[in-house]
Short mmCIF file of C-alpha atoms in Angstrom, two decimals:
data_model
loop_
_atom_site.label_atom_id
_atom_site.label_comp_id
_atom_site.label_asym_id
_atom_site.label_seq_id
_atom_site.Cartn_x
_atom_site.Cartn_y
_atom_site.Cartn_z
CA UNK K 1 2.28 12.04 -28.19
CA UNK K 2 4.86 10.22 -26.78
CA UNK K 3 3.96 7.93 -23.49
CA UNK K 4 5.97 7.08 -21.07
CA UNK K 5 4.33 4.47 -18.33
CA UNK K 6 6.54 3.83 -14.95
CA UNK K 7 5.99 0.82 -13.82
CA UNK K 8 6.34 -0.55 -9.95
CA UNK K 9 4.93 -3.71 -8.25
CA UNK K 10 1.50 -2.31 -7.07
CA UNK K 11 1.74 0.46 -9.11
CA UNK K 12 1.07 3.37 -5.93
CA UNK K 13 3.78 4.45 -4.66
CA UNK K 14 7.33 4.42 -5.99
CA UNK K 15 5.87 4.31 -9.43
CA UNK K 16 3.80 7.58 -8.96
CA UNK K 17 6.90 9.41 -7.40
CA UNK K 18 9.28 8.91 -10.22
CA UNK K 19 6.32 9.84 -12.07
CA UNK K 20 6.46 13.09 -10.00
CA UNK K 21 9.67 13.53 -11.33
CA UNK K 22 9.98 12.57 -14.42
CA UNK K 23 7.34 15.00 -15.17
CA UNK K 24 9.38 17.45 -13.39
CA UNK K 25 12.24 17.24 -15.79
CA UNK K 26 10.02 16.99 -18.93
CA UNK K 27 9.28 20.15 -17.85
CA UNK K 28 12.70 21.77 -17.51
CA UNK K 29 13.95 20.48 -20.92
CA UNK K 30 10.84 21.66 -22.29
CA UNK K 31 9.41 18.10 -23.27
CA UNK K 32 5.75 17.29 -24.42
CA UNK K 33 5.10 13.96 -23.87
CA UNK K 34 2.68 12.26 -22.27
CA UNK K 35 3.27 10.53 -18.60
CA UNK K 36 1.64 7.74 -16.19
CA UNK K 37 2.17 4.81 -13.97
CA UNK K 38 0.49 1.37 -13.54
CA UNK K 39 1.62 -2.20 -12.30
CA UNK K 40 3.06 -4.68 -13.75
CA UNK K 41 0.00 -6.27 -14.90
CA UNK K 42 -1.65 -3.54 -16.38
CA UNK K 43 2.00 -2.22 -17.95
CA UNK K 44 1.38 -5.00 -20.45
CA UNK K 45 -1.57 -3.81 -21.94
CA UNK K 46 -0.68 -0.13 -22.05
CA UNK K 47 1.36 0.30 -24.88
CA UNK K 48 3.47 2.71 -23.82
CA UNK K 49 6.74 3.82 -25.63
CA UNK K 50 8.84 4.25 -23.38
CA UNK K 51 8.71 2.24 -19.67
CA UNK K 52 10.07 3.21 -16.70
CA UNK K 53 11.19 0.92 -13.89
CA UNK K 54 13.72 -0.67 -11.56
CA UNK K 55 15.23 -3.88 -12.91
CA UNK K 56 13.61 -6.59 -11.21
CA UNK K 57 10.64 -4.91 -13.05
CA UNK K 58 11.96 -4.07 -16.40
CA UNK K 59 13.64 -7.31 -16.76
CA UNK K 60 10.24 -8.47 -16.80
CA UNK K 61 8.84 -5.76 -18.96
CA UNK K 62 11.11 -7.26 -22.09
CA UNK K 63 9.17 -6.76 -25.48
CA UNK K 64 6.27 -4.12 -24.23
CA UNK K 65 7.88 -0.61 -25.17
CA UNK K 66 9.94 0.40 -27.55
CA UNK K 67 12.91 1.73 -25.17
CA UNK K 68 12.67 0.68 -21.51
CA UNK K 69 14.95 2.67 -18.82
CA UNK K 70 16.33 0.66 -16.41
CA UNK K 71 16.89 2.68 -12.63
CA UNK K 72 19.21 1.34 -9.97
CA UNK K 73 17.69 3.54 -7.42
CA UNK K 74 14.49 5.29 -7.84
CA UNK K 75 16.04 8.20 -5.94
CA UNK K 76 19.30 9.52 -7.71
CA UNK K 77 17.84 12.08 -10.18
CA UNK K 78 20.48 12.41 -11.74
CA UNK K 79 20.73 9.28 -13.17
CA UNK K 80 17.13 8.90 -13.79
CA UNK K 81 17.54 12.41 -16.11
CA UNK K 82 20.29 11.50 -17.93
CA UNK K 83 18.20 8.20 -18.88
CA UNK K 84 14.97 9.39 -19.36
CA UNK K 85 16.80 12.58 -21.83
CA UNK K 86 18.32 9.82 -24.11
CA UNK K 87 15.85 7.50 -24.35
CA UNK K 88 14.00 10.88 -25.62
CA UNK K 89 16.91 11.43 -27.77
CA UNK K 90 16.18 7.82 -29.71
CA UNK K 91 12.92 9.37 -30.64
CA UNK K 92 13.47 12.40 -31.53
CA UNK K 93 15.83 10.94 -34.21
CA UNK K 94 13.58 8.78 -36.14
CA UNK S 1 -32.54 26.73 3.79
CA UNK S 2 -33.39 23.83 1.50
CA UNK S 3 -30.32 24.46 -0.76
CA UNK S 4 -28.36 24.04 2.83
CA UNK S 5 -29.79 20.67 3.78
CA UNK S 6 -29.72 19.05 0.18
CA UNK S 7 -26.20 20.05 0.27
CA UNK S 8 -25.27 18.50 3.08
CA UNK S 9 -27.59 15.20 2.87
CA UNK S 10 -27.20 14.82 -1.01
CA UNK S 11 -23.51 16.06 -1.32
CA UNK S 12 -21.33 16.11 1.64
CA UNK S 13 -22.34 13.31 2.41
CA UNK S 14 -21.53 11.49 -0.63
CA UNK S 15 -17.79 10.22 -0.23
CA UNK S 16 -17.24 10.14 -3.68
CA UNK S 17 -18.56 13.56 -4.61
CA UNK S 18 -16.48 14.82 -1.27
CA UNK S 19 -12.66 13.55 -2.58
CA UNK S 20 -14.13 15.08 -6.04
CA UNK S 21 -13.99 18.52 -4.23
CA UNK S 22 -11.03 18.30 -2.98
CA UNK S 23 -9.44 17.30 -5.50
CA UNK S 24 -11.15 20.68 -6.88
CA UNK S 25 -9.63 22.77 -4.39
CA UNK S 26 -6.80 21.31 -4.50
CA UNK S 27 -6.46 21.42 -8.32
CA UNK S 28 -7.42 24.85 -8.24
CA UNK S 29 -4.69 26.15 -5.48
CA UNK S 30 -1.67 24.65 -7.90
CA UNK S 31 -3.57 26.92 -10.79
CA UNK S 32 -3.55 23.59 -13.17
CA UNK S 33 -5.61 24.56 -16.49
CA UNK S 34 -9.09 23.95 -16.39
CA UNK S 35 -9.04 20.55 -18.32
CA UNK S 36 -7.15 19.36 -15.97
CA UNK S 37 -9.08 20.55 -13.12
CA UNK S 38 -11.91 19.46 -14.68
CA UNK S 39 -10.43 15.55 -15.90
CA UNK S 40 -8.73 15.95 -12.07
CA UNK S 41 -11.59 16.04 -10.10
CA UNK S 42 -13.44 13.42 -12.13
CA UNK S 43 -10.95 10.90 -12.29
CA UNK S 44 -10.49 11.21 -7.97
CA UNK S 45 -14.98 11.09 -8.16
CA UNK S 46 -14.79 7.72 -10.44
CA UNK S 47 -11.63 5.98 -8.70
CA UNK S 48 -13.62 6.51 -5.35
CA UNK S 49 -16.48 4.43 -7.46
CA UNK S 50 -14.64 2.18 -8.50
CA UNK S 51 -13.03 1.21 -5.41
CA UNK S 52 -16.73 0.52 -4.39
CA UNK S 53 -17.33 -1.76 -7.16
CA UNK S 54 -14.34 -4.02 -6.92
CA UNK S 55 -15.74 -3.99 -2.37
CA UNK S 56 -18.87 -6.67 -4.17
CA UNK S 57 -16.29 -8.65 -6.32
CA UNK S 58 -13.60 -9.19 -3.16
CA UNK S 59 -16.22 -9.76 -0.32
CA UNK S 60 -18.24 -12.52 -2.27
CA UNK S 61 -15.27 -14.48 -3.06
CA UNK S 62 -13.95 -13.92 0.55
CA UNK S 63 -17.03 -14.89 2.44
CA UNK S 64 -17.19 -18.47 0.02
CA UNK S 65 -13.24 -18.49 1.58
CA UNK S 66 -14.23 -17.78 5.11
CA UNK S 67 -17.09 -20.30 5.15
CA UNK S 68 -15.28 -23.38 3.78
CA UNK S 69 -12.19 -22.84 6.00
CA UNK S 70 -14.28 -22.90 8.66
CA UNK S 71 -15.67 -26.42 8.06
CA UNK S 72 -12.44 -27.76 6.40
CA UNK S 73 -10.08 -26.80 9.75
CA UNK S 74 -13.24 -25.89 12.17
CA UNK S 75 -11.41 -22.72 13.17
CA UNK S 76 -11.59 -19.44 12.10
CA UNK S 77 -9.24 -17.63 9.57
CA UNK S 78 -8.66 -14.57 8.39
CA UNK S 79 -6.98 -13.37 5.70
CA UNK S 80 -5.65 -9.64 6.25
CA UNK S 81 -5.67 -7.58 3.28
CA UNK S 82 -6.12 -3.83 3.30
CA UNK S 83 -7.69 -2.85 -0.21
CA UNK S 84 -10.52 -5.71 1.06
CA UNK S 85 -11.17 -4.17 4.36
CA UNK S 86 -10.46 -0.53 3.00
CA UNK S 87 -12.89 -1.22 0.24
CA UNK S 88 -16.20 -2.47 2.70
CA UNK S 89 -15.02 0.29 4.90
CA UNK S 90 -15.77 2.30 2.08
CA UNK S 91 -19.56 1.08 1.97
CA UNK S 92 -20.45 1.91 5.40
CA UNK S 93 -17.60 4.35 6.34
CA UNK S 94 -16.93 6.25 3.35
CA UNK S 95 -17.59 9.94 4.21
CA UNK S 96 -15.90 9.75 7.92
CA UNK S 97 -12.88 8.38 5.99
CA UNK S 98 -12.80 10.57 3.65
CA UNK S 99 -12.67 13.77 5.78
CA UNK S 100 -10.34 12.39 8.51
CA UNK S 101 -7.85 11.60 5.08
CA UNK S 102 -8.07 14.76 3.66
CA UNK S 103 -7.90 16.45 7.60
CA UNK S 104 -4.91 14.07 8.69
CA UNK S 105 -2.73 15.49 5.49
CA UNK S 106 -3.54 19.08 6.91
CA UNK S 107 -2.98 18.04 10.53
CA UNK S 108 0.56 16.52 9.25
CA UNK S 109 1.72 19.40 7.35
CA UNK S 110 0.87 21.42 10.38
CA UNK S 111 3.54 19.30 12.36
CA UNK S 112 5.67 19.22 9.65
CA UNK S 113 6.22 23.49 10.06
CA UNK S 114 6.23 23.84 13.16
CA UNK S 115 7.15 20.88 15.14
CA UNK S 116 11.00 19.58 14.34
CA UNK S 117 9.44 16.46 12.83
CA UNK S 118 9.87 17.54 9.01
CA UNK S 119 7.82 14.35 7.05
CA UNK S 120 5.53 14.85 4.69
CA UNK S 121 3.57 11.01 3.97
CA UNK S 122 3.21 10.74 0.11
CA UNK S 123 2.19 7.30 0.43
CA UNK S 124 -1.35 8.31 -0.17
CA UNK S 125 -3.03 4.98 0.14
CA UNK S 126 -1.51 4.23 3.59
CA UNK S 127 -2.99 7.53 4.41
CA UNK S 128 -6.24 6.01 2.77
CA UNK S 129 -6.20 2.51 4.88
CA UNK S 130 -5.47 4.36 8.18
CA UNK S 131 -8.53 7.06 7.71
CA UNK S 132 -11.23 4.28 7.15
CA UNK S 133 -9.68 2.45 10.45
CA UNK S 134 -9.13 5.22 12.77
CA UNK S 135 -13.28 5.79 11.50
CA UNK S 136 -13.94 2.25 12.22
CA UNK S 137 -12.58 2.51 15.60
CA UNK S 138 -14.27 5.57 16.73
CA UNK S 139 -17.12 5.19 15.38
CA UNK S 140 -17.35 1.67 17.00
CA UNK S 141 -16.27 3.18 19.93
CA UNK S 142 -19.51 6.03 19.38
CA UNK S 143 -18.11 9.07 18.24
CA UNK S 144 -19.41 11.33 15.92
CA UNK S 145 -19.28 14.17 14.37
CA UNK S 146 -17.35 16.90 13.90
CA UNK S 147 -15.79 15.05 16.95
CA UNK S 148 -15.16 12.42 14.69
CA UNK S 149 -13.16 13.59 12.04
CA UNK S 150 -11.13 16.15 14.55
CA UNK S 151 -9.90 13.41 16.87
CA UNK S 152 -9.30 10.78 13.75
CA UNK S 153 -7.79 13.93 12.03
CA UNK S 154 -4.97 15.13 14.27
CA UNK S 155 -4.07 11.04 15.07
CA UNK S 156 -3.75 10.28 11.45
CA UNK S 157 -1.51 13.62 10.97
CA UNK S 158 0.52 12.56 13.97
CA UNK S 159 1.18 8.89 12.78
CA UNK S 160 2.11 10.50 9.67
CA UNK S 161 4.70 12.25 11.13
CA UNK S 162 5.91 9.47 14.07
CA UNK S 163 6.44 6.32 12.05
CA UNK S 164 8.51 8.53 9.58
CA UNK S 165 10.54 9.90 12.62
CA UNK S 166 11.13 6.29 14.16
CA UNK S 167 12.03 5.02 11.24
CA UNK S 168 14.75 7.59 10.34
CA UNK S 169 17.66 6.91 12.14
CA UNK S 170 17.83 3.56 10.58
CA UNK S 171 16.88 4.91 7.02
CA UNK S 172 19.75 7.45 7.28
CA UNK S 173 22.44 4.14 7.43
CA UNK S 174 19.91 2.29 4.66
CA UNK S 175 20.14 5.34 1.85
CA UNK S 176 23.21 6.89 3.10
CA UNK S 177 21.23 10.41 3.30
CA UNK S 178 19.16 12.31 5.41
CA UNK S 179 17.12 13.44 2.55
CA UNK S 180 13.80 10.42 2.38
CA UNK S 181 12.26 9.21 4.64
CA UNK S 182 10.42 6.00 5.03
CA UNK S 183 6.38 6.59 4.89
CA UNK S 184 4.72 2.85 5.08
CA UNK S 185 2.56 1.67 8.55
CA UNK S 186 4.64 -1.48 8.56
CA UNK S 187 7.88 0.34 10.63
CA UNK S 188 7.17 -1.40 13.93
CA UNK S 189 7.84 -4.16 11.73
CA UNK S 190 11.29 -2.13 10.01
CA UNK S 191 12.25 -0.87 14.14
CA UNK S 192 12.11 -4.43 14.96
CA UNK S 193 13.66 -5.98 12.48
CA UNK S 194 16.67 -3.71 12.48
CA UNK S 195 17.04 -4.22 16.50
CA UNK S 196 16.89 -7.68 15.90
CA UNK S 197 19.52 -7.46 13.60
CA UNK S 198 21.78 -5.44 15.77
CA UNK S 199 21.68 -7.62 18.70
CA UNK S 200 22.29 -10.79 16.69
CA UNK S 201 24.37 -10.20 13.58
CA UNK S 202 26.72 -8.03 12.31
CA UNK S 203 26.29 -5.71 10.15
CA UNK S 204 29.64 -6.04 8.19
CA UNK S 205 27.92 -9.76 6.65
CA UNK S 206 26.23 -7.91 4.41
CA UNK S 207 23.28 -10.59 2.33
CA UNK S 208 24.49 -8.02 -0.64
CA UNK S 209 27.54 -10.60 -0.55
CA UNK S 210 25.37 -13.70 -1.33
CA UNK S 211 24.45 -15.30 -4.73
CA UNK S 212 20.47 -15.87 -4.53
CA UNK S 213 18.06 -16.95 -6.77
CA UNK S 214 16.10 -14.00 -9.07
CA UNK S 215 13.56 -16.06 -9.16
CA UNK S 216 10.55 -14.90 -7.15
CA UNK S 217 10.87 -11.37 -8.36
CA UNK S 218 7.58 -12.35 -10.31
CA UNK S 219 5.68 -12.24 -7.10
CA UNK S 220 6.47 -8.04 -7.57
CA UNK S 221 3.56 -8.34 -9.79
CA UNK S 222 0.88 -7.83 -7.05
CA UNK S 223 -2.56 -9.32 -8.99
CA UNK S 224 -0.13 -12.52 -9.84
CA UNK S 225 1.21 -13.12 -5.96
CA UNK S 226 -2.35 -12.53 -4.99
CA UNK S 227 -4.11 -14.95 -7.35
CA UNK S 228 -1.27 -17.81 -6.74
CA UNK S 229 -2.17 -17.16 -2.97
CA UNK S 230 -5.64 -17.65 -2.65
CA UNK S 231 -5.67 -20.38 -5.64
CA UNK S 232 -3.17 -22.67 -3.05
CA UNK S 233 -5.62 -21.24 -0.02
CA UNK S 234 -9.02 -22.40 -1.84
CA UNK S 235 -7.50 -25.11 -3.19
CA UNK S 236 -5.77 -26.67 0.27
CA UNK S 237 -9.75 -25.80 2.40
CA UNK S 238 -12.07 -27.46 -0.55
CA UNK S 239 -10.12 -30.42 -0.33
CA UNK S 240 -10.29 -30.51 3.25
CA UNK S 241 -13.76 -29.64 3.14
CA UNK S 242 -14.36 -31.99 1.10
CA UNK S 243 -16.88 -31.88 -2.48
CA UNK S 244 -19.65 -32.81 -0.61
CA UNK S 245 -20.29 -30.03 1.32
CA UNK S 246 -18.54 -26.95 -0.74
CA UNK S 247 -21.15 -28.18 -3.96
CA UNK S 248 -24.10 -28.67 -1.51
CA UNK S 249 -23.59 -25.78 0.50
CA UNK S 250 -21.76 -23.00 -1.40
CA UNK S 251 -20.67 -23.40 -5.00
CA UNK S 252 -24.41 -24.25 -6.14
CA UNK S 253 -23.29 -27.54 -7.88
CA UNK S 254 -20.43 -25.94 -9.40
CA UNK S 255 -17.34 -28.42 -9.80
CA UNK S 256 -15.34 -28.01 -5.75
CA UNK S 257 -12.31 -27.69 -8.01
CA UNK S 258 -13.57 -25.31 -10.43
CA UNK S 259 -14.88 -23.31 -7.65
CA UNK S 260 -11.70 -22.69 -6.02
CA UNK S 261 -9.78 -21.86 -8.70
CA UNK S 262 -12.84 -19.77 -10.19
CA UNK S 263 -13.39 -17.93 -6.78
CA UNK S 264 -9.38 -17.34 -6.00
CA UNK S 265 -8.94 -15.24 -9.40
CA UNK S 266 -12.19 -13.41 -8.69
CA UNK S 267 -10.71 -12.20 -5.70
CA UNK S 268 -7.31 -11.27 -7.03
CA UNK S 269 -9.48 -9.82 -9.78
CA UNK S 270 -11.64 -7.79 -7.00
CA UNK S 271 -8.13 -6.23 -5.46
CA UNK S 272 -7.17 -5.45 -8.96
CA UNK S 273 -10.46 -2.93 -9.32
CA UNK S 274 -9.79 -1.59 -5.84
CA UNK S 275 -6.16 -0.64 -7.00
CA UNK S 276 -7.59 0.84 -9.66
CA UNK S 277 -9.72 3.20 -7.55
CA UNK S 278 -7.15 3.86 -5.52
CA UNK S 279 -4.85 4.59 -8.03
CA UNK S 280 -6.75 7.17 -9.60
CA UNK S 281 -7.81 8.55 -6.37
CA UNK S 282 -4.15 9.10 -4.97
CA UNK S 283 -2.74 10.31 -8.47
CA UNK S 284 -4.90 13.57 -8.03
CA UNK S 285 -5.08 14.45 -4.12
CA UNK S 286 -1.10 13.14 -3.48
CA UNK S 287 0.23 16.26 -5.73
CA UNK S 288 -1.94 18.63 -4.70
CA UNK S 289 -1.08 17.68 -0.79
CA UNK S 290 2.73 18.10 -2.27
CA UNK S 291 2.50 21.38 -3.49
CA UNK S 292 1.01 22.54 -0.61
CA UNK S 293 3.54 21.00 1.43
CA UNK S 294 6.42 22.28 -0.78
CA UNK S 295 5.37 25.59 -0.19
CA UNK S 296 5.03 26.46 3.22
CA UNK S 297 7.03 23.55 4.93
CA UNK S 298 10.73 24.34 4.29
CA UNK S 299 13.39 21.24 4.35
CA UNK S 300 10.53 19.40 4.58
CA UNK S 301 11.15 15.69 4.37
CA UNK S 302 9.40 13.55 1.90
CA UNK S 303 8.20 10.15 3.20
CA UNK S 304 7.41 7.50 0.86
CA UNK S 305 6.49 3.76 0.31
CA UNK S 306 8.45 0.86 1.24
CA UNK S 307 9.97 -0.21 -1.73
CA UNK S 308 11.91 2.90 -1.87
CA UNK S 309 14.80 0.74 -0.01
CA UNK S 310 14.82 -2.22 -1.80
CA UNK S 311 17.16 -1.03 -4.19
CA UNK S 312 19.48 -0.40 -1.24
CA UNK S 313 19.94 -3.99 -0.86
CA UNK S 314 17.80 -6.51 -3.56
CA UNK S 315 19.13 -9.82 -2.02
CA UNK S 316 18.02 -8.68 1.53
CA UNK S 317 14.57 -8.37 0.27
CA UNK S 318 14.41 -11.78 -1.38
CA UNK S 319 15.77 -13.33 2.19
CA UNK S 320 13.42 -10.65 4.40
CA UNK S 321 10.02 -12.39 1.98
CA UNK S 322 10.54 -16.10 2.58
CA UNK S 323 12.07 -15.54 6.20
CA UNK S 324 9.07 -13.22 7.33
CA UNK S 325 6.52 -15.89 5.61
CA UNK S 326 7.91 -18.76 6.58
CA UNK S 327 6.84 -16.70 10.27
CA UNK S 328 3.51 -16.06 9.34
CA UNK S 329 3.11 -19.61 8.66
CA UNK S 330 4.72 -20.48 12.22
CA UNK S 331 2.49 -18.06 13.50
CA UNK S 332 -0.82 -19.97 11.80
CA UNK S 333 0.30 -22.82 13.86
CA UNK S 334 0.74 -21.19 17.26
CA UNK S 335 -2.49 -19.54 16.90
CA UNK S 336 -4.21 -22.49 15.63
CA UNK S 337 -2.76 -24.41 18.42
CA UNK S 338 -3.67 -21.84 21.41
CA UNK S 339 -7.09 -21.85 19.57
CA UNK S 340 -7.22 -18.03 18.44
CA UNK S 341 -8.52 -16.44 16.04
CA UNK S 342 -6.38 -17.62 13.11
CA UNK S 343 -4.15 -15.33 10.35
CA UNK S 344 -3.90 -16.98 7.27
CA UNK S 345 -0.31 -15.22 5.97
CA UNK S 346 -1.02 -13.29 2.72
CA UNK S 347 2.03 -13.09 0.02
CA UNK S 348 1.41 -9.30 -0.39
CA UNK S 349 1.93 -8.18 3.51
CA UNK S 350 4.35 -10.45 3.58
CA UNK S 351 5.97 -9.49 0.65
CA UNK S 352 6.44 -6.02 0.88
CA UNK S 353 6.69 -5.61 4.91
CA UNK S 354 8.86 -8.78 4.90
CA UNK S 355 11.51 -7.24 2.19
CA UNK S 356 11.76 -3.76 4.06
CA UNK S 357 12.25 -5.31 7.09
CA UNK S 358 15.04 -7.54 5.82
CA UNK S 359 16.41 -4.47 4.26
CA UNK S 360 16.07 -2.92 8.06
CA UNK S 361 17.90 -6.20 9.54
CA UNK S 362 20.64 -6.14 7.05
CA UNK S 363 21.70 -2.39 7.87
CA UNK S 364 22.17 -3.64 11.34
CA UNK S 365 23.22 -6.94 11.66
CA UNK S 366 24.15 -8.24 8.08
CA UNK S 367 22.57 -11.94 6.70
CA UNK S 368 21.89 -12.70 10.04
CA UNK S 369 20.33 -9.64 10.96
CA UNK S 370 17.81 -10.25 7.99
CA UNK S 371 16.69 -13.43 8.98
CA UNK S 372 15.96 -13.25 12.10
CA UNK S 373 14.63 -9.48 11.64
CA UNK S 374 12.27 -10.33 8.80
CA UNK S 375 10.97 -13.44 10.64
CA UNK S 376 10.37 -10.93 13.86
CA UNK S 377 8.43 -8.86 11.36
CA UNK S 378 6.84 -12.07 9.99
CA UNK S 379 5.69 -13.01 13.92
CA UNK S 380 4.50 -9.59 14.94
CA UNK S 381 2.18 -9.02 11.57
CA UNK S 382 0.68 -12.88 12.53
CA UNK S 383 -0.43 -11.80 16.19
CA UNK S 384 -1.40 -8.36 16.13
CA UNK S 385 -4.45 -8.23 13.83
CA UNK S 386 -5.57 -11.52 16.28
CA UNK S 387 -5.15 -8.48 18.61
CA UNK S 388 -7.08 -5.45 16.42
CA UNK S 389 -10.18 -7.98 15.06
CA UNK S 390 -11.98 -6.68 18.72
CA UNK S 391 -11.71 -3.16 18.54
CA UNK S 392 -12.52 -3.26 14.46
CA UNK S 393 -16.22 -2.53 15.18
CA UNK S 394 -18.65 -3.47 12.43
CA UNK S 395 -15.15 -4.06 10.59
CA UNK S 396 -13.95 -6.85 13.00
CA UNK S 397 -16.77 -9.94 10.99
CA UNK S 398 -15.27 -8.92 7.72
CA UNK S 399 -13.06 -12.51 7.50
CA UNK S 400 -10.14 -10.01 6.36
CA UNK S 401 -8.47 -7.08 8.24
CA UNK S 402 -5.40 -4.99 7.95
CA UNK S 403 -2.16 -6.69 6.95
CA UNK S 404 0.18 -4.10 8.62
CA UNK S 405 2.30 -3.99 11.97
CA UNK S 406 1.39 -0.30 12.44
CA UNK S 407 -2.32 -0.52 11.56
CA UNK S 408 -1.97 -3.53 14.35
CA UNK S 409 -0.52 -1.40 16.83
CA UNK S 410 -1.89 2.21 16.17
CA UNK S 411 -5.37 0.38 16.32
CA UNK S 412 -5.30 -1.42 19.51
CA UNK S 413 -4.28 1.64 21.32
CA UNK S 414 -6.70 3.86 20.58
CA UNK S 415 -9.29 1.10 19.93
CA UNK S 416 -8.89 0.31 23.72
CA UNK S 417 -8.27 4.24 24.94
CA UNK S 418 -11.66 4.75 22.79
CA UNK S 419 -13.40 1.77 25.01
CA UNK S 420 -12.82 3.97 28.27
CA UNK S 421 -15.71 7.09 26.55
CA UNK S 422 -18.38 4.32 25.77
#
């Protein structure tokens, strides 16, 4: 199963919230994907397929996942849905 | 009869089991699959045990630091670190904390349902920290049993809507909508920053027109930031205390520089363990809380962790952190000058609350607002912990304390009121 990891500085608040929102989107589009959240340090050893985070976070994680999803604003659900769906499509085509 | 006694004294008095049971109820209420229910309840329980394991690691390093710092500068220094103080609280007040946390969440839902404060406080780790502080203060003041849990939960539920309500007018200005609230117990500092910003600055001159180096972003990584700060603090302290003292009294013969390096990294590792535990607990508790709240509170506003405002003014985030940290250093010198307990500025509280204060200050007073507002926040979190220490009861002697401003405000108020009942 594909693994999405949502990352923020502390791995407690923001990433957890984004994880709940992403799970909602995945349920709506019927995708079976594992989603988890963590802090920056743990993210590097997680081997996720897709890493989601704000720009200041993802800029430090290039190379640690096949696909990076960069969010401008963690509250912008439309933006998140669009970018996550786009990232998932790349894996479908493989 | 023996079964009841066994339940009371062996099962429900185990905070880890208690949290597991709460998670179990929450997961069942959400009608999760059997696999999710089993793994979720176990994870919450294990998370609580991990939290306790981190405590041992942290406290050892912290105690060494305290001895060396006192010898080096002849003053008592305290490092505010929420994870450290809460992990210590778990060992002595675990059951009380767990009960106050869960019932406090229920009070939050009731207040959101029946008053105009429609806030659901979703920053689970801060709920846990506040529950730990309230149980320490109330137990210190002599409360126990049902009275303790009732008073603690009512206060907790109340502050879970009060602080988001205080921040909301500014949140509207920052996010441009009324859908999201701020749920973070550093709100006193943010509101102060916004008020200072209004007085000293002009919101048209926003920080976001400035150019600023992005190099400090690696401090978003808590483990690294904690390790580096502790390294600097430890090294300075052992240099002033001298190799003879460190090697004969504290390190058991280990070279003093190596001891400083290893202990600071051990501390950082301890924080990492505690955070891992907290993460496992709140991952199971918060969705249940949110699920229940969504069902019974129409038009609820989620109150979220402070980084939620960071993307709205990223430059203010860095300006705010630096300004708040400088204020922390100023505060440290002022405190040592007057001979009080010295609050050593920690990178974590100054990064997260200083950054958010910068964003709040910027929203009312632009550049100058961000700088001065965050500076005000930095002073607040340097001085409040000194006043908080005497009311923390057993936790007051722990060489560490709560970092964010609202813990100070609530702790001092409740602590002094509770003393009247002694």
